[in-house]
Amino acid sequence: MDKKIVVLAGDGIGPEITSATVVTLNAVAQKFGHNFEYDYRYMGGSAIDKFGVPLPEETVQACLASDGVLLGAVGGPKWDAQPAENRPEKGLLGIRAALGLYANLRPAVIYSELADASPLKPSVLAKGVNVMVVRELIGGIYFGPRKELDDGKTAYDTEIYSEEEVRRIAKVAFDLAMTRNKKVTSVDKANVLLSSRLWRRIVIEVSKDYPEVELNHMYVDNAAMQLVKDPSQFDVLLCPNMFGDILSDEASQITGSIGLLPSSSLGTCKAGLFEPIHGSAPDIAGQDIANPIATVLAGAMMLDNMDLHEEARAVEKAVEKVIALGYRTPDMGEGKRVGCAEMGRLIAENI
Ligand code: NAD
């Protein structure tokens, strides 16, 4: 299969972690007989240096025409003095809007060999953790009407959802559940909020098209508690924007590791955006010590979005194998010490 992948290496460790990931994608292409074509474009600080803006129009057009966008990370002290409207992060917000990315997916997985890094007790982790948080990304209270009144002494924001906004994100969650353990927990506050009642009604409606998937509902306060009490009970956690913002950070902290977790944002065009959850780590840039695993796993999420599921599982299994063999970048603790490029090469070798 031919696929066109835009690579936005970005800033800081971005070029190192994306190039290690391309090595693993090449191994996938070779093993499964695909042809991946890479289109390298600029976004963030590197785009400011070259084009004067964080998101050149030609980058947007290339992303729109691609099958998937792999992003390293953007930002760094070099561009801190830029005016707010021209900062590297503006590139990220701009590309999300341009691609209509309404669904943010963040898996949180515990690798048993790295369980020591988790703040939770081994007894809580014993049953394993493999949660996929599906967060609605461009609706809800962050985008509803807001105002300051009485010279700023009073203010309001509005949680607002339409049936269509809930339906499309619910479909993403149920489709994902079908490729996983067929369980969706929908988070809301339907005992208090009207918008949550609408959310719950539409989620139930969508669930009827997925009779194999078990659906349950959980109030957000209980979900926050259950995530640390027994994270093994969750498969797909479907959340409105603000609840998902909070719970996805909580879920990622359970795994205890910033260098291992990927995320994807999906939307109205075929290309999603796939990136690590961490930033550009300027403190370790250019030293070949960054952990590329989060970006490699973001690459696996991109393969899933291209319907290359077997290929995605092969990448995940290779990562598990390399961790089980004891290879560690410095952030992962004691073990057979490897750098960023070597970690990418080892994962590729095990695909
Ligand atoms: P950060 O995630 O870049 O780094 C936090 C700490 O984690 C640092 O000590 C760093 O060395 C370490 N770290 C991060 N990724 C690592 C990896 N793969 N391997 C090993 N160690 C890793 O967060 P920060 O320092 O707050 O931000 C740095 C820059 O990144 C800022 O300019 C920020 O705006 C930007 N940022 C970008 C994104 C993005 O592009 N999506 C997200 C967050 C922050």
XYZ file of C-alpha atoms and ligand atoms in Angstrom:
395
model
C 0.000 0.000 0.000
C 1.248 3.514 -0.803
C 0.939 6.093 1.980
C 2.047 9.690 2.143
C 3.235 10.793 5.581
C 4.011 14.395 6.467
C 6.774 14.641 9.072
C 6.788 17.797 11.191
C 10.013 17.262 13.117
C 9.648 20.615 14.911
C 12.106 21.838 17.522
C 14.375 20.616 20.338
C 14.429 16.804 20.399
C 11.779 16.737 17.609
C 14.214 15.895 14.768
C 15.848 13.085 16.811
C 12.625 11.365 17.921
C 10.939 11.653 14.519
C 13.970 10.290 12.687
C 14.107 7.301 15.092
C 10.388 6.782 14.367
C 10.882 6.913 10.596
C 13.417 4.082 10.997
C 10.685 1.955 12.632
C 8.115 2.913 9.972
C 10.597 1.869 7.283
C 10.901 -1.512 8.999
C 7.088 -1.824 8.888
C 7.039 -0.890 5.205
C 9.672 -3.481 4.434
C 8.074 -6.277 6.460
C 4.508 -5.735 5.218
C 5.320 -4.670 1.650
C 4.168 -1.033 1.845
C 5.607 2.111 0.369
C 5.710 5.055 2.776
C 6.642 8.380 1.237
C 7.804 11.059 3.711
C 7.174 14.733 3.118
C 9.225 16.823 5.585
C 7.656 20.190 6.422
C 8.209 23.005 8.878
C 6.118 23.965 11.909
C 6.862 25.780 15.175
C 10.170 27.502 15.906
C 11.934 26.002 12.883
C 9.183 27.452 10.658
C 9.562 30.873 12.311
C 13.302 30.752 11.526
C 12.725 29.816 7.885
C 9.407 31.468 6.950
C 8.798 34.018 9.731
C 5.559 32.253 10.822
C 4.949 29.112 12.933
C 2.590 27.480 10.417
C 3.329 28.202 6.743
C 0.415 27.676 4.361
C 2.411 25.090 2.389
C 2.657 22.957 5.548
C -1.134 23.096 5.978
C -1.703 22.091 2.349
C 0.772 19.195 2.587
C -0.934 17.917 5.770
C -4.396 18.142 4.184
C -3.163 16.086 1.214
C -1.454 13.412 3.336
C -2.536 10.109 4.886
C -1.091 11.035 8.272
C 0.985 13.683 10.045
C 3.779 12.694 12.419
C 4.795 15.495 14.766
C 7.844 15.663 17.066
C 7.276 18.694 19.282
C 7.502 22.456 18.976
C 8.837 25.315 21.087
C 11.897 26.286 23.070
C 13.616 29.240 24.759
C 14.937 30.548 21.432
C 11.410 31.680 20.488
C 10.181 32.793 23.952
C 10.534 36.468 22.980
C 8.181 36.077 20.000
C 4.876 37.979 20.266
C 1.970 35.756 21.458
C 0.436 35.491 17.977
C 3.706 34.246 16.460
C 4.852 31.697 19.041
C 5.674 28.103 18.029
C 2.600 26.757 19.908
C 0.399 28.818 17.556
C 1.465 26.376 14.847
C 0.017 23.497 16.827
C -3.304 25.236 17.456
C -3.411 26.284 13.797
C -2.863 22.796 12.416
C -5.509 21.351 14.786
C -8.014 23.879 13.458
C -6.971 23.402 9.803
C -7.426 19.629 10.015
C -10.665 19.905 12.070
C -9.207 17.654 14.776
C -12.130 17.043 17.150
C -10.951 13.805 18.781
C -7.920 13.518 21.010
C -6.826 9.979 21.851
C -4.379 9.282 24.652
C -3.553 5.734 25.596
C -2.114 5.066 29.042
C -0.358 1.737 29.273
C 1.749 0.246 32.056
C 4.748 -1.850 31.073
C 5.267 -4.299 33.937
C 9.061 -3.834 33.754
C 8.629 -0.083 34.330
C 5.874 -0.298 36.968
C 8.240 1.172 39.591
C 7.863 4.564 37.891
C 4.122 4.609 38.667
C 2.945 6.484 41.773
C 0.384 3.695 42.357
C 1.017 0.632 44.549
C 2.007 -2.622 42.800
C -1.173 -4.243 44.193
C -3.304 -1.669 42.314
C -1.327 -2.202 39.095
C -1.321 -5.988 39.330
C -4.270 -6.392 36.940
C -2.577 -4.200 34.309
C -3.427 -0.764 32.931
C -4.442 -0.192 29.323
C -6.780 2.788 29.124
C -7.572 4.809 26.011
C -8.876 8.281 26.861
C -10.979 9.678 23.999
C -11.391 13.406 24.589
C -13.640 15.722 22.579
C -11.213 18.468 21.532
C -12.965 21.402 19.886
C -16.287 21.782 21.728
C -17.684 22.121 25.272
C -16.832 24.752 27.851
C -13.491 25.758 26.279
C -15.335 26.947 23.172
C -18.741 28.057 24.540
C -19.867 31.667 25.073
C -17.946 33.439 27.849
C -18.003 36.870 29.353
C -16.703 39.069 32.120
C -19.302 41.262 33.824
C -19.204 43.985 36.521
C -15.716 45.156 35.495
C -14.334 41.642 35.835
C -15.908 40.968 39.251
C -18.121 38.267 37.704
C -17.398 35.906 34.821
C -18.958 32.938 33.105
C -18.101 30.212 30.609
C -20.655 27.945 28.969
C -20.577 24.187 28.567
C -22.325 23.652 25.240
C -22.618 20.577 23.014
C -24.708 19.794 19.968
C -26.020 16.315 19.179
C -23.709 16.164 16.168
C -20.592 17.019 18.179
C -21.364 14.254 20.673
C -22.297 11.746 17.971
C -19.035 12.061 16.042
C -16.791 11.717 19.109
C -18.886 8.819 20.444
C -18.421 7.011 17.129
C -14.646 7.402 17.444
C -14.806 5.837 20.924
C -17.000 2.899 19.863
C -14.949 2.221 16.709
C -11.833 2.116 18.877
C -13.473 -0.145 21.440
C -14.209 -2.607 18.622
C -10.436 -2.906 18.014
C -9.732 -3.260 21.767
C -11.608 -4.851 24.702
C -15.083 -3.735 23.560
C -15.878 -1.596 26.587
C -16.731 2.123 26.647
C -17.082 4.141 29.858
C -18.710 7.467 29.081
C -17.891 10.240 31.541
C -20.400 12.991 32.323
C -22.092 14.901 35.129
C -25.627 14.047 34.088
C -26.924 14.356 37.663
C -26.318 18.135 37.434
C -25.686 19.345 33.864
C -28.188 19.495 31.009
C -25.343 19.288 28.473
C -24.297 16.018 30.154
C -27.834 14.642 29.801
C -27.682 15.367 26.078
C -24.198 13.779 25.986
C -25.500 10.622 27.689
C -28.614 10.395 25.449
C -26.555 10.592 22.248
C -23.888 8.166 23.512
C -26.662 5.634 24.246
C -28.081 6.243 20.764
C -24.686 5.640 19.092
C -24.093 2.532 21.227
C -27.066 0.833 19.526
C -24.936 0.511 16.373
C -22.302 -1.366 18.394
C -24.168 -4.216 20.130
C -20.887 -6.001 20.930
C -19.544 -3.078 22.955
C -20.411 -2.860 26.653
C -21.328 0.715 27.605
C -21.425 2.147 31.075
C -21.707 5.708 32.355
C -19.709 7.287 35.148
C -19.937 10.691 36.787
C -16.667 12.583 36.371
C -15.964 12.825 40.108
C -16.297 9.068 40.451
C -14.181 8.506 37.308
C -11.335 10.569 38.815
C -11.502 8.358 41.900
C -11.829 5.042 40.058
C -8.826 5.809 37.826
C -6.474 5.674 40.807
C -8.442 3.043 42.722
C -8.659 0.436 39.963
C -7.479 1.621 36.521
C -7.741 -1.943 35.171
C -11.544 -1.581 34.972
C -11.267 0.843 32.020
C -10.843 0.176 28.321
C -12.064 3.248 26.389
C -12.860 6.322 28.499
C -15.045 8.718 26.473
C -14.998 12.306 27.780
C -16.221 15.817 26.961
C -13.434 18.341 26.448
C -12.767 19.626 29.972
C -13.338 16.321 31.781
C -11.030 14.650 29.230
C -8.373 17.319 29.696
C -8.203 16.536 33.395
C -8.659 12.746 33.270
C -6.132 12.221 30.437
C -3.424 13.920 32.522
C -4.417 11.813 35.516
C -4.306 8.639 33.402
C -0.879 9.460 31.951
C 0.565 10.095 35.413
C -0.544 6.622 36.498
C 2.009 5.207 34.072
C 4.659 7.478 35.591
C 6.506 8.156 32.375
C 6.498 11.109 30.000
C 8.793 9.614 27.348
C 6.578 6.605 26.608
C 3.133 8.001 25.918
C 1.783 8.907 22.496
C -1.355 10.764 21.491
C -3.341 11.256 18.349
C -5.821 13.854 17.195
C -8.373 12.841 14.587
C -10.794 14.956 12.664
C -12.747 15.673 9.584
C -9.977 14.884 7.082
C -8.333 11.497 6.607
C -5.000 12.644 8.021
C -4.799 12.743 11.794
C -1.990 14.288 13.826
C 0.198 11.869 15.802
C 2.652 13.037 18.435
C 4.228 12.239 21.815
C 2.497 13.802 24.843
C 5.734 15.477 25.921
C 7.257 18.716 24.641
C 10.464 19.554 22.795
C 12.736 18.971 25.842
C 15.277 21.689 24.923
C 17.394 20.703 27.951
C 18.424 17.418 26.278
C 18.152 18.352 22.588
C 20.959 17.320 20.247
C 22.517 14.841 22.710
C 20.982 11.619 21.386
C 19.572 10.779 24.827
C 15.853 11.484 24.268
C 13.427 8.598 24.510
C 11.800 8.088 21.089
C 9.247 5.484 22.279
C 6.312 7.910 22.688
C 6.813 9.066 19.095
C 7.284 5.511 17.812
C 3.977 4.580 19.479
C 2.377 7.685 17.952
C 3.541 6.202 14.643
C 1.674 3.000 15.562
C -1.480 5.053 16.195
C -1.003 6.589 12.752
C -0.813 3.097 11.222
C -4.086 2.200 12.985
C -5.692 5.288 11.476
C -4.547 4.084 8.040
C -6.306 0.759 8.770
C -2.909 -0.946 9.061
C -3.805 -2.642 12.345
C -1.521 -5.653 12.107
C 1.351 -3.304 11.384
C 0.457 -1.123 14.399
C 0.396 -4.153 16.708
C 3.805 -5.212 15.336
C 5.288 -1.852 16.365
C 3.741 -2.081 19.856
C 5.028 -5.627 20.302
C 8.525 -4.578 19.198
C 8.498 -1.788 21.816
C 7.403 -4.283 24.501
C 10.161 -6.677 23.432
C 12.890 -4.046 23.555
C 11.726 -2.943 27.024
C 11.597 -6.590 28.162
C 15.146 -7.082 26.839
C 16.214 -4.347 29.256
C 17.146 -1.537 26.851
C 16.654 1.884 28.442
C 17.189 5.497 27.475
C 18.380 7.535 30.511
C 14.840 8.667 31.479
C 13.737 5.024 31.847
C 16.048 4.169 34.729
C 18.574 1.381 35.108
C 19.174 -1.072 32.283
C 21.163 -1.555 29.101
C 21.869 2.083 28.266
C 21.029 3.178 24.722
C 20.576 6.518 22.980
C 17.669 7.802 20.916
C 18.862 6.550 17.521
C 19.903 3.166 18.899
C 16.507 2.709 20.587
C 14.795 3.381 17.236
C 17.094 0.907 15.514
C 16.418 -1.793 18.135
C 12.652 -1.373 17.822
C 12.935 -1.550 14.021
C 15.023 -4.704 14.292
C 12.291 -6.356 16.392
C 9.421 -5.581 14.015
P 8.902 18.851 28.053
O 7.901 17.768 27.968
O 9.573 19.257 26.805
O 10.058 18.416 29.096
C 9.792 18.134 30.466
C 10.928 17.255 31.033
O 10.794 15.937 30.500
C 12.322 17.733 30.631
O 13.207 17.475 31.681
C 12.682 16.864 29.443
O 14.073 16.659 29.293
C 11.957 15.564 29.775
N 11.523 14.856 28.563
C 10.499 15.202 27.736
N 10.420 14.368 26.705
C 11.406 13.465 26.891
C 11.842 12.326 26.145
N 11.247 11.946 25.009
N 12.897 11.625 26.612
C 13.507 11.969 27.751
N 13.132 13.022 28.501
C 12.101 13.763 28.067
O 8.171 20.081 28.739
P 8.689 21.568 29.000
O 10.112 21.551 29.408
O 7.675 22.176 29.877
O 8.573 22.297 27.578
C 9.645 22.484 26.664
C 9.126 23.117 25.417
O 8.202 22.229 24.777
C 8.347 24.415 25.659
O 8.710 25.349 24.668
C 6.900 23.998 25.544
O 6.082 25.071 25.116
C 6.989 22.936 24.474
N 5.882 21.955 24.480
C 5.480 21.517 23.272
C 4.483 20.560 23.188
C 4.089 20.069 21.821
O 4.760 20.349 20.848
N 3.004 19.332 21.706
C 3.913 20.046 24.339
C 4.380 20.489 25.582
C 5.376 21.457 25.631
